[in-house]
Coordinates of C-alpha atoms and ligand atoms in Angstrom, one line a residue:
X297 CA 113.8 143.2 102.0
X298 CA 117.3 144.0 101.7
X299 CA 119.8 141.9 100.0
X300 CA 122.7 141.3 102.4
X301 CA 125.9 142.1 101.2
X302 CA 129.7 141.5 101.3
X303 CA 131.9 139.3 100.0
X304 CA 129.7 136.4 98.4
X305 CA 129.9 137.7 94.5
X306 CA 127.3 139.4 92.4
X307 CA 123.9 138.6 91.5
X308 CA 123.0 137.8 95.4
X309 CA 119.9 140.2 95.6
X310 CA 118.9 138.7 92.3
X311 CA 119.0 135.2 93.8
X312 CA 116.9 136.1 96.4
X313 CA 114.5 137.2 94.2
X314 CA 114.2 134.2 92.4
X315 CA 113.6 132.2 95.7
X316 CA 110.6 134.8 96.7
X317 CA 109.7 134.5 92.7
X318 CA 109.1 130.4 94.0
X319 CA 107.3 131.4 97.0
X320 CA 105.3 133.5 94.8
X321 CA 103.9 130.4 92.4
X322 CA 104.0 128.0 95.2
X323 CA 101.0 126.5 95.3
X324 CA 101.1 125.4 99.2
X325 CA 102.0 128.4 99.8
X326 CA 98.5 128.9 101.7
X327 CA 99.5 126.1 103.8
X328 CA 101.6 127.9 106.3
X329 CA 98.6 129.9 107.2
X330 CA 97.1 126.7 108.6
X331 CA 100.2 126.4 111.0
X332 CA 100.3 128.3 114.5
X333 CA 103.9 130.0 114.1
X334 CA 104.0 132.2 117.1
X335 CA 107.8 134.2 116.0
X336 CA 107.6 134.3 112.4
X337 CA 111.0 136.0 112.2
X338 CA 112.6 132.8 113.6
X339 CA 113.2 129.8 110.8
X340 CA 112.5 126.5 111.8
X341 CA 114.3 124.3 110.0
X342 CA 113.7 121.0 112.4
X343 CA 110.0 120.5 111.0
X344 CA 112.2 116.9 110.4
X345 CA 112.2 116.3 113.9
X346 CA 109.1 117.7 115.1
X347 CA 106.6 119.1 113.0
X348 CA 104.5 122.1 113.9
X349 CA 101.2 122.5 115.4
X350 CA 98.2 123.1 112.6
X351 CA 95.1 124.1 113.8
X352 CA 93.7 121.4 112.2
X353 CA 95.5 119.5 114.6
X354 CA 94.9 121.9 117.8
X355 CA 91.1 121.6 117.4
X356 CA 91.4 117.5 116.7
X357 CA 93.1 117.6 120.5
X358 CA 90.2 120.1 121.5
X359 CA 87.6 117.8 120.5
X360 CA 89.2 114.8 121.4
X361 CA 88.4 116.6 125.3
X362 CA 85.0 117.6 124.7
X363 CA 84.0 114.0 123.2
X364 CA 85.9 112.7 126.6
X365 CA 84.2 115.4 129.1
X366 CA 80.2 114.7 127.2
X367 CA 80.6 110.8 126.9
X368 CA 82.8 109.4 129.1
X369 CA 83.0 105.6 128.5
X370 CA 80.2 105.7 126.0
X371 CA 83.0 107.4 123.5
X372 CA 84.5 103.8 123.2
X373 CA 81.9 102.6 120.9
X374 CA 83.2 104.8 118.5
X375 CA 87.3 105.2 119.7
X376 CA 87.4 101.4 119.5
X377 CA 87.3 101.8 115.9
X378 CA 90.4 104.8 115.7
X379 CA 93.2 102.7 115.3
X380 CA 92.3 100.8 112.0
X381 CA 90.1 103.3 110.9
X382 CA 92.8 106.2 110.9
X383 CA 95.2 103.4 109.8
X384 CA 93.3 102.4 106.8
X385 CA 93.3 106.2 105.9
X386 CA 96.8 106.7 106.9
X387 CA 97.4 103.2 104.4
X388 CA 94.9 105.3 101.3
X389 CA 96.8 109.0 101.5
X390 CA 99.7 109.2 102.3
X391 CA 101.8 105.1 102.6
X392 CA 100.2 103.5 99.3
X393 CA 99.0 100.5 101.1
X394 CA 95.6 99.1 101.2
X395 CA 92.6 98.6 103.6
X396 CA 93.1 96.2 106.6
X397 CA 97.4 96.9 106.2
X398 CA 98.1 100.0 108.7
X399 CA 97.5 100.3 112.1
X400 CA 98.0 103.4 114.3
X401 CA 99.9 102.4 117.7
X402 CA 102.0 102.9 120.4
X403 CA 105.4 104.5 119.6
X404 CA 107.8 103.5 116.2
X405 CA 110.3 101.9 118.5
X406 CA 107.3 99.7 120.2
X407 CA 106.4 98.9 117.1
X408 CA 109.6 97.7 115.4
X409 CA 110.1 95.5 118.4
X410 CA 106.6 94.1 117.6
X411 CA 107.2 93.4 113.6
X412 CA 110.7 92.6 114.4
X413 CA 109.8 89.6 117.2
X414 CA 107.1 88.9 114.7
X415 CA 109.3 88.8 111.8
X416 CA 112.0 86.6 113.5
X417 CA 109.1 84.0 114.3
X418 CA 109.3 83.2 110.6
X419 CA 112.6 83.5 109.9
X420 CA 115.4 81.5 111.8
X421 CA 118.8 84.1 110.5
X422 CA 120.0 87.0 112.2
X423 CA 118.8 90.5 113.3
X424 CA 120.4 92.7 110.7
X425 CA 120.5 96.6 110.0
X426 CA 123.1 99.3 108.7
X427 CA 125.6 100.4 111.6
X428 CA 124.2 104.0 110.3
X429 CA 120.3 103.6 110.8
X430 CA 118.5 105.1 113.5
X431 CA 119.4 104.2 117.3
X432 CA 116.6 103.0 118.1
X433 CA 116.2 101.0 115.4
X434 CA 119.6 99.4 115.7
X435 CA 119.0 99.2 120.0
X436 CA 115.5 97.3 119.2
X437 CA 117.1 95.4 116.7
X438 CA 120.0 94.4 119.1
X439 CA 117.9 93.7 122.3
X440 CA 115.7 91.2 119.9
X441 CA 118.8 89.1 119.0
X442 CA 119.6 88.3 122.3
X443 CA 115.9 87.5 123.7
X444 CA 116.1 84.8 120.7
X445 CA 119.2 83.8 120.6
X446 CA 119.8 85.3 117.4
X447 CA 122.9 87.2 115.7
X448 CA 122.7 90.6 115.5
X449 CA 124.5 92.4 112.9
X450 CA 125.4 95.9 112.2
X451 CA 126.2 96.1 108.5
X452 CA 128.7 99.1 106.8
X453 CA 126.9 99.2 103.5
X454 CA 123.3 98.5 102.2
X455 CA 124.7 95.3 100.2
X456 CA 126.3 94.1 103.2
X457 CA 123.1 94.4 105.1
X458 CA 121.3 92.5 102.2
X459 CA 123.7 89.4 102.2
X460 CA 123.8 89.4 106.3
X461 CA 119.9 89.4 106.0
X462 CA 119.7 86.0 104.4
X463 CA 116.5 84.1 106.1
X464 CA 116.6 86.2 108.8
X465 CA 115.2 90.3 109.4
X466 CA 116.9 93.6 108.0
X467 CA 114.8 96.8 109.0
X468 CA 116.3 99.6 107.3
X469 CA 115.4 103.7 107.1
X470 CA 113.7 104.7 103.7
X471 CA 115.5 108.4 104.2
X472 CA 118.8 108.1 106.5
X473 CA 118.2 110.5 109.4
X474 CA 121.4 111.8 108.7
X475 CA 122.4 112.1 105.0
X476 CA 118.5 112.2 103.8
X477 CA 119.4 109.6 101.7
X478 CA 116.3 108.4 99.9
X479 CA 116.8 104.2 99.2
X480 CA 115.0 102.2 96.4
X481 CA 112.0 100.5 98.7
X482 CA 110.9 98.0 95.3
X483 CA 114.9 97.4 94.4
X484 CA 116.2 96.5 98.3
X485 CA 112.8 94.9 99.2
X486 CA 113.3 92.1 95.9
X487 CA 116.8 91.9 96.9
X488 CA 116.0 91.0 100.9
X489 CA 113.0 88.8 99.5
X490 CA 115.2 86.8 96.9
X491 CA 117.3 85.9 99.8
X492 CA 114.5 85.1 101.8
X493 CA 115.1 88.0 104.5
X494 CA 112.2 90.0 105.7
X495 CA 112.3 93.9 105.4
X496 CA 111.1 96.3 107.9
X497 CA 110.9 99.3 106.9
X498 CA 111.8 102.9 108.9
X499 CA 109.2 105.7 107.2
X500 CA 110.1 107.9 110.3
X501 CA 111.6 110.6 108.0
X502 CA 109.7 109.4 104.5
X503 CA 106.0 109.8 105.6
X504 CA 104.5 112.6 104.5
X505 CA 107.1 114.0 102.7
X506 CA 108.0 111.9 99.7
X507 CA 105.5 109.5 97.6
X508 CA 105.4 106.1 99.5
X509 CA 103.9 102.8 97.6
X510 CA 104.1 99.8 99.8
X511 CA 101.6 98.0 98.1
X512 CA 103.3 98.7 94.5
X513 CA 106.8 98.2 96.2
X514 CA 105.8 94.6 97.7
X515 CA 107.0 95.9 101.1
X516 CA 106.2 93.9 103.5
X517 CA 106.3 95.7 106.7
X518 CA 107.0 99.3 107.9
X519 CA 106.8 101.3 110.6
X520 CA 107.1 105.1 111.5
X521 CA 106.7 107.9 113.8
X522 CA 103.8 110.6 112.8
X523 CA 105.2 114.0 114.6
X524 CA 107.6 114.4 111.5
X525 CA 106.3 115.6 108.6
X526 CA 102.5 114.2 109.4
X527 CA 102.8 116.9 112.0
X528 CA 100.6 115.3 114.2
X529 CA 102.5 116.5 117.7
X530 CA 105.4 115.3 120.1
X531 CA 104.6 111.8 121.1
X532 CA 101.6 111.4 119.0
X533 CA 100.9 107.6 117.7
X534 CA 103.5 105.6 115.3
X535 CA 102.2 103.2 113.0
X536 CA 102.7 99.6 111.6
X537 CA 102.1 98.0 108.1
X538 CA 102.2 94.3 107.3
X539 CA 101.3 93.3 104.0
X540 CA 98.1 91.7 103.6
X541 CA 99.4 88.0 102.6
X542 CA 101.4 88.1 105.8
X543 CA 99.5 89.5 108.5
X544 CA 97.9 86.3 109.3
X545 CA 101.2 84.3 109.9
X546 CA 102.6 86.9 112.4
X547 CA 102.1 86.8 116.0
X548 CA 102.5 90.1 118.3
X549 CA 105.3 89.5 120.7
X550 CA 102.7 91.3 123.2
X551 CA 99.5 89.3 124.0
X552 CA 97.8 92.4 125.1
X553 CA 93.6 92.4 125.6
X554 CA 92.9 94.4 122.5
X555 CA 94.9 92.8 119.9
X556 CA 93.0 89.4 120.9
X557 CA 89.8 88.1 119.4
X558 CA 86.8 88.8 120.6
X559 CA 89.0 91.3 123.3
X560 CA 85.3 91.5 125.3
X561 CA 84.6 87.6 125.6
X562 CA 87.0 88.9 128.4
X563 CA 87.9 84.6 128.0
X564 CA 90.8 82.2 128.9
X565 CA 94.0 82.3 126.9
X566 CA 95.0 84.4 124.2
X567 CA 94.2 84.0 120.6
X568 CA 95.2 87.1 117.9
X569 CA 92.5 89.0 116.3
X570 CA 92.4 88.1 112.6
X571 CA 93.6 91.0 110.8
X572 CA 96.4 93.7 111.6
X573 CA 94.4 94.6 115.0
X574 CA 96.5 91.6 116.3
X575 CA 99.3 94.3 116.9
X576 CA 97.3 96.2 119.3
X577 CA 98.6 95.8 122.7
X578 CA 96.8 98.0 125.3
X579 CA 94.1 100.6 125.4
X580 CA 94.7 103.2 122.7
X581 CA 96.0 106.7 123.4
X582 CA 92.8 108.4 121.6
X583 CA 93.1 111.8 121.4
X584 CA 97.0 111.4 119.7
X585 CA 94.9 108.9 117.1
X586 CA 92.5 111.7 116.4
X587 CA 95.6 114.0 116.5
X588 CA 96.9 111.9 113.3
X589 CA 93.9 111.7 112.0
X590 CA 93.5 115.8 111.5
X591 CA 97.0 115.8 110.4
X592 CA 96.7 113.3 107.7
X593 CA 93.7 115.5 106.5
X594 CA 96.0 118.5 105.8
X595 CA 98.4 116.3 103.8
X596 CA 95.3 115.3 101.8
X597 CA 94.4 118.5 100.8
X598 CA 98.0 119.4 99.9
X599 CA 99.1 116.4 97.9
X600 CA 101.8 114.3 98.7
X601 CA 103.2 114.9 94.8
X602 CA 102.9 118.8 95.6
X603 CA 104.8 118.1 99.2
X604 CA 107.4 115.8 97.7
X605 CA 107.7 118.6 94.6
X606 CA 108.2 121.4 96.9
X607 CA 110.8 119.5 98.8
X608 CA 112.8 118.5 96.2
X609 CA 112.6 122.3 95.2
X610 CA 113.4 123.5 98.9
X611 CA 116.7 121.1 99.1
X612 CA 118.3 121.9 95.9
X613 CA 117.8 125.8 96.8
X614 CA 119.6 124.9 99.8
X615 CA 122.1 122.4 98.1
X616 CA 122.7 124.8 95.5
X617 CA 123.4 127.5 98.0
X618 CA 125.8 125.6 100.1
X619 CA 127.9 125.3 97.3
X620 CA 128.2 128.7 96.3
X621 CA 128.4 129.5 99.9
X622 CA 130.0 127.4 102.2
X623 CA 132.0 124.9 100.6
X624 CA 135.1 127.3 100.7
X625 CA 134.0 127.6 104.6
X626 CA 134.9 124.0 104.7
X627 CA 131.3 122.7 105.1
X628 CA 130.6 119.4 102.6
X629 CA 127.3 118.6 101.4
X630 CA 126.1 114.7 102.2
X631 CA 122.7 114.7 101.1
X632 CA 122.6 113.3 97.4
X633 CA 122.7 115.7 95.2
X634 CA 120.0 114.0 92.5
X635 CA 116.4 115.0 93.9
X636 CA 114.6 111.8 93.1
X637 CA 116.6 110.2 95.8
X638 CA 116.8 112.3 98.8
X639 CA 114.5 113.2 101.3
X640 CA 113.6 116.7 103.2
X641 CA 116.5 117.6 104.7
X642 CA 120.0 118.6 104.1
X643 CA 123.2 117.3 106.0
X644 CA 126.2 119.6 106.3
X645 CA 128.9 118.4 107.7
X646 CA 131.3 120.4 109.2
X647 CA 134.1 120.3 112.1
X648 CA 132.5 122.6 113.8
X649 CA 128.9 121.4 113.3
X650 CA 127.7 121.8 116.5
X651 CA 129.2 125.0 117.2
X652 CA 127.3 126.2 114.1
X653 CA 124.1 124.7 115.2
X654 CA 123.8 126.2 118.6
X655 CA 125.2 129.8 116.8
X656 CA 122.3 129.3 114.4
X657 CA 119.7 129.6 117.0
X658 CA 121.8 131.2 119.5
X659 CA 122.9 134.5 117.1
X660 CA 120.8 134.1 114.1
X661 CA 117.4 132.8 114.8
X662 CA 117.2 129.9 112.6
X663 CA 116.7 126.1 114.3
X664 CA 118.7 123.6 112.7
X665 CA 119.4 120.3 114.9
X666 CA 122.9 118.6 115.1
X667 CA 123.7 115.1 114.8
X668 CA 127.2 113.5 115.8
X669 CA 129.8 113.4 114.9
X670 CA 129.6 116.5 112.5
X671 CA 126.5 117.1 110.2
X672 CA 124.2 120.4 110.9
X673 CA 120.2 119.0 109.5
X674 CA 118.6 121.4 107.8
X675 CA 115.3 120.3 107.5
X676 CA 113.1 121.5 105.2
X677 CA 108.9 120.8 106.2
X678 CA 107.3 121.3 102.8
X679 CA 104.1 122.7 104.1
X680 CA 105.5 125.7 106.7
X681 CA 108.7 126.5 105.0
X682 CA 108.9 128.9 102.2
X683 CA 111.8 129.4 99.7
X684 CA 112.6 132.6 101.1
X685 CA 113.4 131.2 104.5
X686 CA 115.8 128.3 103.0
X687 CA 117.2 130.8 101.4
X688 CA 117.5 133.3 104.2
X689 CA 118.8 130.6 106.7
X690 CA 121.7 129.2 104.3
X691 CA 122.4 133.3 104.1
X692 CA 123.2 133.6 108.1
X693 CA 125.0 130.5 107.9
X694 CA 127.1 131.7 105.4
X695 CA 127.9 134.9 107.8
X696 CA 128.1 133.1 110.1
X697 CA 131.2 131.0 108.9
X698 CA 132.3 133.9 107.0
X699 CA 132.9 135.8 110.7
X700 CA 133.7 133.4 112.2
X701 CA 130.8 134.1 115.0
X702 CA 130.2 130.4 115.8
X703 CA 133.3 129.9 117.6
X704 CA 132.5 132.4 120.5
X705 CA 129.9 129.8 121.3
X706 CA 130.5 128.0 124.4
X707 CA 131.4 124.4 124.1
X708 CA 129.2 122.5 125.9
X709 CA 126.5 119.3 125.6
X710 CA 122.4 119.7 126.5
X711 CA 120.4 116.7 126.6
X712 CA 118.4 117.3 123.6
X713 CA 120.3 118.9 119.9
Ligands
PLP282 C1 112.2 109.7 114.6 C2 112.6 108.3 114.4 C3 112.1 107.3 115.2 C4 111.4 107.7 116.5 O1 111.1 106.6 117.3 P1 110.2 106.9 118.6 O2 109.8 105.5 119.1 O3 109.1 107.7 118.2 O4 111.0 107.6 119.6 C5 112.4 106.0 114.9 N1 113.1 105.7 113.7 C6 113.5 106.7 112.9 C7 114.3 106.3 111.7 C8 113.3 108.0 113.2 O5 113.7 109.0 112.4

């Protein structure tokens, strides 16, 4: 291990030190072990975007096909169960909800249009987010209004979102994909509810990395994606919470077969099933649900307080090395710099974001991701990154800047940053 050199002060090596001295009384350390990572020289940093494969997870696929290949249709007696059952487990370990609350299904942005058409049945206002959430979030949002009728607004602040919201439906993200800014889920839930708006809540990029309590928060409804940090694979089943109180008054805007009662009566006209099964639609993808399942076993074992710990600790290594790093480079921090309200990853913003993104993975094996119009995402997956790599990473960014490397990098768009 050699301490790089040139023209970033004194006291680097010892620095370094300190972030393998981390590493060194981490105690999910062992975790990464449990993680297939093929090119360990190469820092991933986008374990925010997509999280890596566990072999937990790879043998949950592998015996999703042998249970498919020795019972064919019989396996239905027990797959008919997945959704809730993984839901209810997904609700105890890792969302603080309760039993009969969380259901594993179809895709996050299926599943806000569900909640939100739901949601908008009971309440007659507008469609309302913040003009910074998620795109998909603000397209569901958007194409809801007009199928009702509705306003749809696009709020500039969190307060403004609130008082657009009256009687009608705000879905905001717990962490902002961007900033990783982490928002008070009890404070803006009793501020929608004391104007009588519904909250939907975005866990996309809270799930498995920070401490959740929806039942303790009175949230009363969520969704989120599980290929984050549940690390459950690309495409691999969202989720949907309704509180308990409520699921009974909300319909699914999709009268599918298997979110009716008694789906095998097979009968004329559609009634919901009772409880949050109502917001199944079709046949379930089973072997993404079993997918989630083994992933939500490793967060178990790890503890979501040791995960949020560790990423609290990850991000200020980082946020503490951007500023003695790059801020003279121009680069600006916009993740909040107090840990209790930030998520996993750290947004850099810089004129040249982009440009430093593809010369991170292009020139200096690390993988950030980009996201317009100029923030660089580091993101920092508390189970498969060690301190050494944050540390390493903000290290070639700062060499990167400091030679000026990233502008030799040809301009240019790809379908996927
Ligand atoms: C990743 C993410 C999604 C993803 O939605 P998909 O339907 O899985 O494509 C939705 N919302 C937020 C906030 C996200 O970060």
């Amino acid at each position: 291990v050699t301490a790089p050199g040139g023209g970033a002060g004194d006291g680097l090596a010892d620095a370094r030190t300190a972030a393998e001295a981390l590493d060194g009384r981490d105690p999910l350390s062992s975790f990464r072990g449990r993680f297939e990572i093929p090119d360990p020289q190469r820092i991933y940093l986008d374990g925010n975007s997509l999280g890596r494969l566990s072999s937990d997870v790879r043998r949950a696929i592998e015996r999703a096909a042998d249970d498919w290949a020795t019972r064919a249709v019989e396996g239905w007696t027990d797959w008919i169960e997945l959704p809730a059952r993984v839901g209810d487990r997904l609700a105890r370990s890792v969302l603080g909800a309760r039993a009969g609350e969380v259901l594993i299904a179809d895709s996050t942005t299926v599943n806000l249009y569900k909640l939100a058409h739901a949601a908008a049945d009971l309440r007659p206002g507008p469609l309302v987010t913040d003009a910074d959430n998620f795109p998909t979030d603000r397209y569901v949002l958007e194409g809801v209004a007009r199928q009702r009728g509705r306003r749809y607004v696009e709020a500039e602040s969190l307060n403004a979102a609130i008082e657009a919201a009256a009687a009608g439906v705000l879905c905001l993200s717990h962490v902002d994909y961007r900033t990783g800014a982490l928002r008070p889920m009890a404070e803006l839930t009793a501020s929608t509810s004391s104007t009588d708006g519904l909250l939907v809540w975005d866990l996309s990029h809270s799930a498995g990395a920070v401490e959740i309590d929806l039942a303790a928060t009175g949230a009363q409804l969520a969704v989120g994606c599980s290929y984050k940090y549940l690390n459950a694979g690309p495409g691999a089943p969202a989720y949907l919470y309704v509180h308990r109180d409520l699921v009974g008054e909300l319909r699914s805007p999709i009268q599918g077969w298997f979110g009716r009662r008694e789906q095998f009566s097979m009968g004329s006209g559609y009634e919901p099933a009772d409880g949050i099964e109502r917001f199944l639609a079709g046949t379930p993808p089973i072997a993404g649900i079993m997918a989630v399942d083994a992933a939500i076993g490793i967060v178990e074992e790890a503890g979501l307080a040791r995960i949020a710990e560790k990423g609290r600790a990850l991000t200020a290594l980082a946020i503490e090395r951007a500023d003695a790093w790059l801020t003279v480079h121009g680069v600006e921090v916009r993740t909040p710099r107090q840990p209790a309200v930030r998520g996993h990853h750290v947004a850099l913003a810089h004129p040249s974001a982009w440009q430093l993104a593809r010369a991170l993975i292009e020139r200096a094996d690390v993988v950030p991701d980009f996201r317009p119009p100029d923030i660089l995402r580091l993101g920092f997956a508390p189970l498969t990154t060690s301190f050494v790599e944050a540390w390493d990473a903000l290290d070639r960014l700062r060499r990167l800047l400091e030679d000026g490397a990233y502008r030799q990098v040809a301009a240019g768009t790809r379908r996927v940053t």
